[in-house]
């Protein structure tokens, strides 16, 4: 069932409608020039769902009427997530004015609690606009429904009974309205009254709440008795539901040629008289001791009428509020009756003439129900492998953070996971694409953060998935730590936060990874060769047999580490060998001096552990070439010897 139909059924008993009848529904708003206006309220903001014009007293033929043109303006407002400062407006036609005597909008959120004032209803622009404005306290509620009733006073009702039709432009669209009214009852054609804003004031009352008017025929003959006297007062003989007072400075006189068609609106015809020049006033008591205001016209003009307009103040209003279970109460439409009296006659004859009259008032009220607003978020972590599992550099950890809106307000959520314990340069972080919101990775001096931000409706959730891999170049064991936190804010000003327990993963270095030795520990670049006194050079690296050449050979000292295997030729040299000077600088295989330092200069390869395989191979080749030369020389000598024999 739509909200409009629901509101119609809610108001149906008060409006005298059968359940099948519907209230007016809005049509698209139009501007003052008739052009369509697009109305796109914020989602969840207050919207008028129903508006109706009706009688304050269904079945009473005198209300509304030409004599008492007061209508009940009822409207319903719904808001899923009202915000402080949200407003609802109703602009009335030029011939209609809103009269509001109770501006407070309150709601009781829990049994036994005092009502909370969440808004005010006011009549602005001299009653041409009804304004419902929400206060800061509305941030504590959601699913709000308000039923309001204000009095609408129409100024141009004339003649016999009829139907008033009009159109009300609101912040939610335009609503057509209509209501029937009756003719003035017999005997009331010369009296009337109308309400004005503001409705009342603090005691003693100073502001006019309503204006009573009555037309009297002039009495020229009273001039001989001192003039025609007019007395206005509160009629204490009538039962009152309010504190009504006559205002001493609020009496006005207007000369008219005939009784106006209506006295229930501001007088627009006739000639206003001037106090002190055309008449005198006095504020005191009448002959019966009642508070009264008296005006005297010394020389009444024959053949005319005088309309007395008197301001009255009202300090309190009556009314009852029925309660409907599980629904916003329908504001009271009980009538308050204000008695006032006016009389005229010659000065000194206070009891001559005068007709006691009444003014009707519908009690304005706005009542609401709502659900207390709650904001909450939760975050749940998932990991593969499980927290506490030892991982090796190069292995991947898959993680997820699921954020859920556990409150009843839409929120903007931000979840952030701070990764620490390992240098950011050694962490590879990959985030899965997100269809909702946005995910980011940021690197700091000592940690890496993975974050997601996005909107969440009540009950909705979102999962942020990502992976973390520690580089295989990690050389020392470490402890990889994850700390997650989610923050949520709502448009109502409420916020929430939640942290996830810290999880840790011990990380060890990858034992299979190849790591170069530290340059601070270079390998030796020149082993110490030995020389013999017999002139036979002997190179004795570890694991290398002695080579004895048969001819003249000058082996070069090996400036490298010991090779693991070397050929072993034998023979007796025929000439003397030149021993190697152990103090001489070593030479490279190319004959150039070897690098004098372990680290090497610019453009050079330092003699570090990376040189050892090359140097050892070079030494083996040199020794092998020498051995092969000696072997060839021996074979030649044997052949020579055989030939000699």
XYZ file of C-alpha atoms in Angstrom:
645
model
C 0.000 0.000 0.000
C 1.432 3.363 -0.987
C 2.283 6.015 1.579
C -0.387 8.308 0.134
C -3.118 5.709 0.550
C -1.838 4.842 4.026
C -1.967 8.489 5.009
C -5.467 8.762 3.572
C -6.679 5.863 5.679
C -4.946 7.368 8.679
C -6.771 10.652 8.278
C -10.040 9.119 7.029
C -11.883 9.025 10.386
C -10.967 12.612 11.186
C -11.875 13.873 7.736
C -15.163 11.999 7.626
C -13.983 10.047 4.565
C -14.957 6.513 3.745
C -11.940 4.182 3.537
C -12.297 3.994 -0.257
C -11.831 7.745 -0.630
C -8.371 9.185 -1.181
C -6.773 12.430 -0.184
C -5.404 14.740 -2.814
C -2.090 13.621 -4.252
C 0.513 16.035 -5.588
C 0.956 16.911 -9.208
C 4.296 18.224 -10.516
C 5.130 21.611 -9.061
C 4.731 24.685 -11.255
C 6.343 28.086 -11.029
C 4.527 31.387 -10.793
C 4.537 31.533 -14.592
C 3.070 28.063 -14.999
C 6.249 26.408 -16.248
C 6.925 22.934 -14.794
C 9.455 22.806 -11.979
C 11.430 19.636 -11.358
C 11.245 18.646 -7.701
C 14.016 16.207 -6.784
C 14.261 15.955 -3.008
C 17.253 14.311 -1.382
C 16.623 10.591 -0.859
C 15.171 10.116 2.605
C 14.275 13.797 3.039
C 10.839 14.932 4.290
C 8.070 14.676 1.712
C 4.422 15.699 1.972
C 2.451 12.550 1.277
C -1.101 13.880 1.766
C -2.833 17.246 2.077
C -6.528 18.036 2.547
C -8.833 20.974 3.306
C -11.835 20.113 5.464
C -14.173 21.321 8.189
C -13.097 21.581 11.814
C -16.525 20.294 12.785
C -17.969 17.922 10.191
C -21.768 18.186 10.289
C -21.830 21.683 11.796
C -23.668 23.884 9.282
C -22.172 27.057 10.704
C -18.551 26.041 10.276
C -17.079 26.715 7.859
C -19.419 29.395 6.595
C -19.441 32.862 5.131
C -19.721 34.100 8.701
C -17.001 31.758 10.056
C -14.612 30.969 7.156
C -12.229 28.696 9.056
C -11.059 25.446 7.487
C -8.872 22.629 8.773
C -5.719 22.173 6.708
C -4.350 18.683 7.353
C -1.123 17.320 5.944
C 1.120 14.295 6.436
C 4.912 14.299 6.162
C 7.172 11.272 5.838
C 10.973 11.124 6.064
C 13.228 8.063 6.165
C 16.303 9.997 7.269
C 15.441 13.589 8.196
C 18.348 15.969 8.692
C 18.669 19.052 10.856
C 17.668 22.029 8.724
C 15.332 20.050 6.471
C 12.150 22.002 5.707
C 8.725 21.419 4.226
C 6.768 24.330 2.767
C 3.149 24.866 1.765
C 2.338 28.043 -0.152
C -1.300 29.111 0.149
C -3.442 30.897 -2.438
C -3.734 34.678 -2.170
C -7.184 34.447 -0.516
C -6.067 31.976 2.181
C -4.078 32.528 5.357
C -2.752 29.984 7.844
C -3.377 30.554 11.533
C -1.066 28.587 13.840
C -1.297 28.679 17.614
C 0.971 25.741 18.490
C 4.204 25.457 16.574
C 5.968 22.567 18.328
C 6.507 19.183 16.689
C 7.445 16.520 19.224
C 8.014 12.790 19.222
C 8.343 10.249 22.035
C 11.088 7.770 21.141
C 10.756 5.388 24.071
C 8.084 4.531 26.580
C 8.393 6.610 29.704
C 10.604 9.244 28.081
C 9.657 12.865 27.715
C 8.742 14.005 24.203
C 11.610 15.319 22.104
C 11.030 18.489 20.119
C 12.245 17.743 16.614
C 10.713 20.623 14.662
C 8.444 23.636 14.494
C 5.510 24.607 12.303
C 5.097 28.297 11.672
C 3.094 30.692 9.524
C 5.391 33.029 7.620
C 4.797 35.861 5.173
C 1.713 36.934 7.124
C 0.335 33.412 7.013
C 0.693 32.910 3.278
C 3.183 30.063 3.814
C 3.255 27.141 6.234
C 6.794 26.135 7.144
C 7.788 22.897 8.891
C 11.455 23.075 9.910
C 13.395 20.333 11.671
C 15.798 21.004 14.530
C 19.124 19.370 15.449
C 17.288 16.790 17.554
C 15.878 15.174 14.411
C 19.293 13.608 13.769
C 18.371 11.082 16.428
C 15.388 9.663 14.530
C 14.533 7.930 11.291
C 11.365 6.566 9.657
C 9.608 9.742 10.761
C 5.913 10.400 10.133
C 4.221 13.640 11.113
C 0.528 14.520 11.082
C -0.224 18.230 11.300
C -3.361 20.331 11.390
C -3.478 24.113 11.090
C -6.321 26.524 10.612
C -6.764 28.015 7.157
C -8.802 31.188 6.972
C -10.360 32.202 3.639
C -11.217 35.824 3.063
C -13.419 35.939 -0.027
C -16.376 33.725 0.863
C -19.520 35.540 -0.154
C -23.272 35.020 -0.393
C -24.847 31.644 0.033
C -23.282 28.214 0.517
C -20.796 26.842 -1.984
C -17.557 24.941 -2.519
C -14.142 26.473 -2.170
C -11.533 25.206 -4.657
C -7.898 26.079 -4.707
C -4.381 24.806 -5.421
C -1.545 24.637 -2.891
C 2.057 24.569 -4.092
C 4.315 22.650 -1.740
C 7.933 21.559 -1.607
C 6.706 18.121 -2.718
C 4.477 19.201 -5.605
C 1.112 20.894 -6.110
C -2.045 19.659 -4.355
C -5.580 20.604 -5.486
C -7.988 21.069 -2.564
C -11.696 21.719 -2.141
C -14.179 22.012 0.738
C -17.834 22.972 1.169
C -19.047 25.936 3.225
C -22.459 27.256 4.246
C -24.168 30.656 4.375
C -24.095 32.851 7.455
C -26.673 31.814 10.084
C -29.656 34.122 10.632
C -28.908 37.122 12.810
C -25.159 37.047 12.225
C -24.966 39.089 9.063
C -23.738 42.175 10.910
C -21.069 40.462 13.009
C -17.921 38.586 12.277
C -14.324 38.007 13.289
C -11.046 36.804 11.898
C -7.757 35.543 13.286
C -4.393 37.200 12.849
C -0.786 36.110 13.416
C 0.776 35.974 15.954
C -1.852 34.162 17.928
C -0.891 35.225 21.434
C 1.792 36.647 23.667
C 3.070 36.506 27.200
C 0.964 37.906 30.009
C -0.133 40.619 30.050
C -1.112 40.026 26.413
C -0.013 42.693 23.967
C -0.417 41.051 20.543
C -3.713 40.684 18.763
C -4.895 37.119 18.242
C -8.237 37.782 16.624
C -10.276 40.800 15.554
C -13.997 40.984 16.326
C -16.132 43.199 14.129
C -19.694 44.405 14.269
C -21.679 46.968 12.240
C -23.987 49.421 14.070
C -26.445 51.885 12.588
C -25.655 55.479 13.526
C -27.778 57.142 16.245
C -27.695 60.879 15.507
C -30.149 61.555 18.365
C -27.505 60.461 20.893
C -25.541 63.634 20.212
C -27.735 65.519 22.719
C -26.736 63.007 25.410
C -23.063 63.386 24.734
C -22.694 61.143 21.673
C -23.027 57.540 20.535
C -21.148 55.148 22.767
C -19.585 51.811 21.694
C -18.461 49.265 24.278
C -16.383 46.138 23.590
C -15.653 43.498 26.208
C -15.174 39.861 26.892
C -18.486 38.216 27.587
C -17.855 36.392 30.836
C -21.230 34.716 30.654
C -20.019 32.381 27.891
C -17.943 29.284 28.742
C -14.365 29.842 27.657
C -11.597 27.344 26.999
C -8.957 30.044 26.823
C -7.720 33.149 28.510
C -9.062 36.016 26.386
C -8.397 39.689 27.001
C -9.604 42.827 25.264
C -6.783 45.150 24.213
C -7.232 48.779 25.267
C -5.370 50.191 22.280
C -7.019 47.871 19.802
C -10.348 49.589 19.029
C -10.924 51.090 15.566
C -13.991 52.692 13.955
C -14.875 52.773 10.259
C -17.760 54.637 8.630
C -19.523 52.653 5.877
C -22.631 53.418 3.808
C -24.125 49.970 4.421
C -23.401 46.725 6.227
C -20.467 45.012 4.460
C -21.102 41.699 2.738
C -18.741 40.000 5.184
C -17.157 41.081 8.442
C -14.998 37.943 8.744
C -11.971 39.424 7.059
C -10.021 42.647 7.005
C -12.305 45.570 6.171
C -11.492 47.014 2.761
C -14.367 49.495 2.368
C -15.492 52.641 4.173
C -13.732 55.611 5.746
C -11.559 54.980 8.816
C -12.153 57.455 11.680
C -9.295 59.028 13.595
C -9.048 58.594 17.360
C -8.849 61.914 19.220
C -10.375 63.786 16.336
C -13.454 61.825 15.321
C -13.943 59.875 18.534
C -12.542 59.426 22.017
C -11.549 56.173 23.769
C -11.354 54.998 27.336
C -10.090 51.745 28.850
C -11.558 50.579 32.112
C -14.691 48.774 33.254
C -18.273 48.822 32.137
C -21.221 49.371 34.463
C -21.126 45.702 35.456
C -17.470 45.787 36.453
C -16.194 43.979 33.383
C -12.986 45.000 31.581
C -14.065 47.021 28.586
C -12.954 49.506 25.974
C -15.279 52.438 25.286
C -15.379 54.735 22.264
C -17.646 57.800 21.853
C -18.553 59.619 18.617
C -19.825 63.052 19.788
C -21.928 63.779 16.689
C -22.925 60.634 14.779
C -23.667 61.166 11.092
C -27.180 60.177 10.044
C -27.831 57.426 7.488
C -24.509 55.588 7.862
C -23.126 52.571 9.703
C -20.166 52.353 12.019
C -18.076 49.170 12.062
C -16.271 48.525 15.342
C -13.077 46.491 14.962
C -11.645 45.303 18.285
C -8.399 43.415 18.893
C -8.410 40.552 21.409
C -5.459 38.614 22.783
C -5.387 34.935 23.669
C -2.788 33.522 26.039
C -3.890 29.875 26.210
C -5.907 27.552 24.051
C -7.892 24.439 24.836
C -8.133 21.128 23.015
C -7.609 17.414 23.444
C -5.302 14.973 21.667
C -6.603 11.474 20.945
C -4.000 8.713 20.675
C -4.105 6.002 17.998
C -1.850 2.973 18.749
C 1.093 2.555 16.365
C 0.180 5.677 14.426
C 0.941 9.376 14.821
C -1.926 10.756 16.863
C -4.432 12.742 14.833
C -4.300 16.264 16.243
C -7.362 17.515 18.035
C -10.020 19.274 16.032
C -11.956 20.365 19.096
C -13.307 23.904 18.846
C -12.525 26.677 21.235
C -15.292 29.262 21.620
C -14.360 32.783 22.549
C -17.120 35.032 23.841
C -16.963 38.702 23.136
C -19.585 41.354 23.302
C -20.226 44.680 21.648
C -22.984 47.134 22.404
C -23.872 50.679 21.531
C -26.178 53.376 22.732
C -26.197 56.882 24.045
C -23.577 57.821 26.565
C -24.859 56.779 29.961
C -26.986 53.967 28.545
C -24.508 51.048 28.515
C -27.141 48.340 28.342
C -28.755 49.546 25.165
C -28.130 47.470 22.045
C -25.229 45.131 21.494
C -25.031 41.495 20.485
C -22.809 38.943 22.161
C -20.982 36.916 19.530
C -18.436 34.103 19.254
C -15.329 33.225 17.281
C -14.332 29.684 16.505
C -10.811 28.336 16.590
C -9.370 25.028 15.534
C -6.456 23.934 17.658
C -3.244 23.670 15.641
C -1.160 20.620 16.437
C 1.648 18.515 14.985
C 2.297 15.058 16.310
C 4.784 12.441 15.173
C 6.143 8.949 15.569
C 9.633 7.791 14.652
C 12.257 5.135 15.210
C 15.389 6.055 17.166
C 18.305 6.446 14.767
C 21.209 4.062 15.285
C 24.568 3.995 13.528
C 26.931 1.059 13.618
C 29.514 -0.776 11.525
C 31.315 -4.091 11.832
C 34.448 -5.439 10.147
C 35.383 -9.122 9.740
C 38.791 -10.295 8.471
C 39.580 -13.341 6.379
C 43.082 -14.664 5.621
C 44.697 -17.528 3.675
C 46.739 -18.994 5.299
C 45.466 -18.632 8.860
C 46.969 -15.929 11.115
C 50.126 -17.117 12.872
C 51.226 -19.340 9.983
C 54.939 -19.037 9.193
C 55.421 -17.802 5.629
C 58.581 -17.669 3.554
C 59.782 -14.704 1.563
C 58.133 -14.865 -1.845
C 54.948 -16.561 -0.578
C 51.585 -14.784 -0.956
C 49.025 -14.032 1.773
C 45.414 -13.510 0.631
C 43.320 -11.221 2.834
C 39.808 -9.771 2.929
C 37.941 -7.241 5.070
C 34.127 -7.359 5.051
C 32.434 -4.175 6.265
C 28.728 -4.205 7.220
C 26.346 -1.370 8.127
C 24.692 -2.644 11.306
C 22.670 0.525 12.016
C 19.521 1.921 10.439
C 21.090 4.955 8.774
C 22.887 5.130 5.409
C 26.593 5.731 6.018
C 29.797 6.556 4.206
C 32.252 3.919 5.404
C 36.065 3.827 5.267
C 38.013 0.672 6.175
C 41.792 0.805 6.436
C 44.318 -2.000 7.024
C 47.784 -0.882 8.171
C 50.542 -3.394 7.305
C 53.780 -3.101 9.317
C 56.753 -5.120 10.577
C 58.480 -5.371 7.189
C 60.029 -2.521 5.242
C 57.498 -1.145 2.698
C 60.072 -1.630 -0.097
C 59.925 -5.404 0.492
C 56.114 -5.622 0.301
C 54.131 -6.248 -2.856
C 50.407 -5.371 -2.362
C 47.714 -6.085 -4.944
C 44.057 -5.001 -4.495
C 41.160 -6.631 -6.310
C 38.991 -4.195 -8.332
C 35.934 -2.919 -6.427
C 32.543 -2.384 -8.055
C 31.491 -0.096 -5.188
C 33.416 2.857 -3.811
C 37.174 3.072 -4.328
C 40.202 1.151 -3.015
C 43.699 2.609 -2.617
C 47.205 1.559 -1.529
C 49.503 4.096 0.116
C 53.080 3.636 1.318
C 54.589 5.390 4.293
C 58.068 5.359 5.816
C 57.367 2.331 7.977
C 54.073 0.817 6.809
C 51.706 0.258 3.901
C 47.962 1.036 4.076
C 45.163 -0.571 2.077
C 41.869 1.383 2.236
C 38.360 1.318 0.800
C 35.728 4.070 0.955
C 32.127 3.818 -0.180
C 28.429 4.166 0.733
C 26.525 1.473 2.639
C 22.788 1.310 3.134
C 21.434 -0.208 6.377
C 22.183 -3.930 6.400
C 24.447 -3.799 3.327
C 28.060 -4.998 3.316
C 31.130 -4.790 1.092
C 34.264 -6.967 0.945
C 37.731 -5.572 0.204
C 40.029 -8.309 -1.173
C 43.805 -7.961 -1.548
C 47.072 -9.913 -1.317
C 50.467 -9.245 0.240
C 53.780 -10.856 -0.764
C 57.113 -10.355 1.052
C 60.098 -10.147 -1.300
C 62.465 -13.186 -1.539
C 65.324 -10.775 -0.900
C 64.310 -10.649 2.775
C 67.468 -11.644 4.699
C 66.220 -11.733 8.280
C 63.173 -13.156 9.982
C 60.376 -10.643 10.622
C 56.829 -10.356 12.006
C 54.245 -9.094 9.474
C 51.377 -7.326 11.316
C 47.894 -6.230 10.128
C 45.707 -3.696 11.979
C 42.285 -2.833 10.504
C 39.734 -0.178 11.470
C 36.458 1.003 9.943
C 34.895 4.464 10.366
C 31.376 5.443 9.334
C 29.609 8.798 9.145
C 25.994 9.674 8.356
C 24.336 12.768 6.978
C 22.591 13.213 10.318
C 25.889 13.960 12.071
C 26.140 10.611 13.871
C 29.305 8.528 13.427
C 30.701 5.156 14.476
C 33.953 3.200 14.425
C 35.117 -0.390 14.901
C 38.545 -2.036 15.068
C 39.515 -5.547 14.024
C 41.916 -7.540 16.258
C 45.550 -7.444 15.118
C 46.821 -10.504 13.219
C 50.441 -11.514 12.702
C 52.404 -13.735 10.313
C 56.009 -14.783 11.154
C 58.136 -14.421 8.003
C 61.426 -16.259 7.371
C 63.998 -15.681 4.689
C 63.937 -17.956 1.633
C 66.882 -20.388 2.045
C 67.013 -21.125 -1.686
C 67.454 -17.508 -2.683
C 70.997 -16.599 -4.060
C 72.568 -13.819 -2.074
C 75.996 -12.267 -2.892
C 78.614 -12.180 -0.069
C 79.072 -8.902 1.611
C 81.738 -6.639 0.001
C 83.184 -6.147 3.467
C 84.660 -9.701 3.323
C 86.672 -9.937 0.000
C 88.436 -13.144 -1.050
C 92.236 -13.245 -1.341
C 93.471 -12.212 -4.814
C 97.111 -13.532 -4.761
C 98.273 -16.736 -3.069
C 101.960 -16.827 -2.050
C 104.055 -18.938 -4.497
C 107.226 -20.753 -3.236
C 110.716 -20.967 -4.884
C 113.436 -23.642 -4.420
C 117.172 -23.026 -4.047
C 117.877 -25.481 -6.842
C 116.190 -23.244 -9.315
C 113.220 -25.490 -9.766
C 110.067 -23.442 -9.298
C 107.344 -25.223 -7.483
C 103.715 -24.043 -7.487
C 101.967 -25.728 -4.616
C 98.350 -24.644 -4.404
C 96.089 -26.811 -2.286
C 95.234 -30.007 -4.096
C 97.719 -29.254 -6.966
C 100.635 -31.731 -7.668
C 104.119 -30.444 -8.474
C 105.060 -29.865 -12.111
C 108.738 -30.544 -13.119
C 109.440 -29.181 -16.577
C 112.322 -30.626 -18.648
C 113.184 -27.512 -20.492
C 113.649 -23.868 -19.767
C 110.375 -22.469 -18.530
C 109.507 -19.558 -16.409
C 106.105 -20.187 -14.906
C 104.163 -17.201 -13.836
C 102.895 -16.991 -10.296
C 99.131 -17.477 -10.123
C 97.411 -14.403 -8.653
C 94.236 -16.313 -7.898
C 92.733 -18.727 -5.446
C 93.644 -22.389 -5.575
C 92.005 -24.404 -8.367
C 90.424 -27.700 -7.457
C 92.206 -29.871 -10.057
C 95.376 -29.516 -12.184
C 97.196 -31.807 -14.709
C 100.443 -33.316 -13.333
C 103.215 -33.657 -15.955
C 106.672 -34.930 -14.871
C 110.188 -34.290 -16.222
C 113.599 -32.779 -15.566
C 114.340 -29.311 -16.883
C 117.430 -28.994 -19.050
C 118.143 -25.477 -18.023
C 117.948 -23.418 -14.925
C 114.575 -21.925 -14.003
C 114.113 -18.358 -12.967
C 112.336 -18.241 -9.599
C 109.428 -15.891 -9.145
C 109.983 -12.893 -6.932
C 107.435 -13.136 -4.178
C 107.550 -9.382 -3.713
C 106.729 -8.644 -7.324
C 103.184 -7.439 -8.017
C 100.923 -10.159 -9.429
C 99.875 -10.006 -13.000
C 96.583 -10.786 -14.634
C 96.192 -13.503 -17.254
C 96.414 -10.764 -19.836
C 99.734 -9.639 -18.431
C 98.268 -6.429 -16.967
C 98.588 -5.689 -13.259
C 95.713 -7.045 -11.296
C 93.415 -4.734 -9.389
C 95.309 -3.576 -6.310
C 92.138 -3.374 -4.169
C 89.311 -5.732 -3.297
C 86.549 -3.320 -4.166
C 87.928 -2.088 -7.487
C 87.920 1.405 -8.899
C 85.467 3.039 -11.274
C 84.704 0.773 -14.221
C 86.552 -2.113 -12.599
C 85.432 -5.437 -11.158
C 86.647 -5.672 -7.615
C 88.418 -8.826 -6.421
C 85.454 -10.154 -4.512
C 83.994 -13.647 -4.289
C 82.619 -13.194 -7.802
C 86.240 -13.274 -9.216
C 87.163 -16.664 -7.800
C 85.838 -19.010 -10.526
C 87.474 -16.951 -13.308
C 90.824 -16.744 -11.549
C 90.888 -20.466 -10.742
C 90.134 -21.399 -14.334
C 92.835 -19.099 -15.608
C 95.444 -20.696 -13.286
C 94.477 -24.178 -14.369
C 94.865 -23.268 -18.034
C 98.328 -21.748 -17.419
C 99.572 -24.799 -15.526
C 98.083 -27.165 -18.113
C 99.745 -25.314 -20.996
C 103.095 -25.492 -19.172
C 102.709 -29.178 -18.522
C 101.829 -29.881 -22.126
C 104.960 -27.973 -23.282
C 107.185 -29.999 -20.927
C 105.645 -33.249 -22.096
C 106.281 -32.358 -25.731
C 109.900 -31.504 -24.990
C 110.419 -34.890 -23.256
C 109.062 -36.750 -26.273
C 111.438 -34.866 -28.571
C 114.410 -35.714 -26.340
C 113.469 -39.383 -26.272
C 113.247 -39.456 -30.049
C 116.610 -37.702 -30.329
C 118.219 -40.161 -27.946
C 116.803 -43.130 -29.837
C 118.152 -41.793 -33.078
C 121.583 -41.298 -31.523
C 121.684 -44.910 -30.427
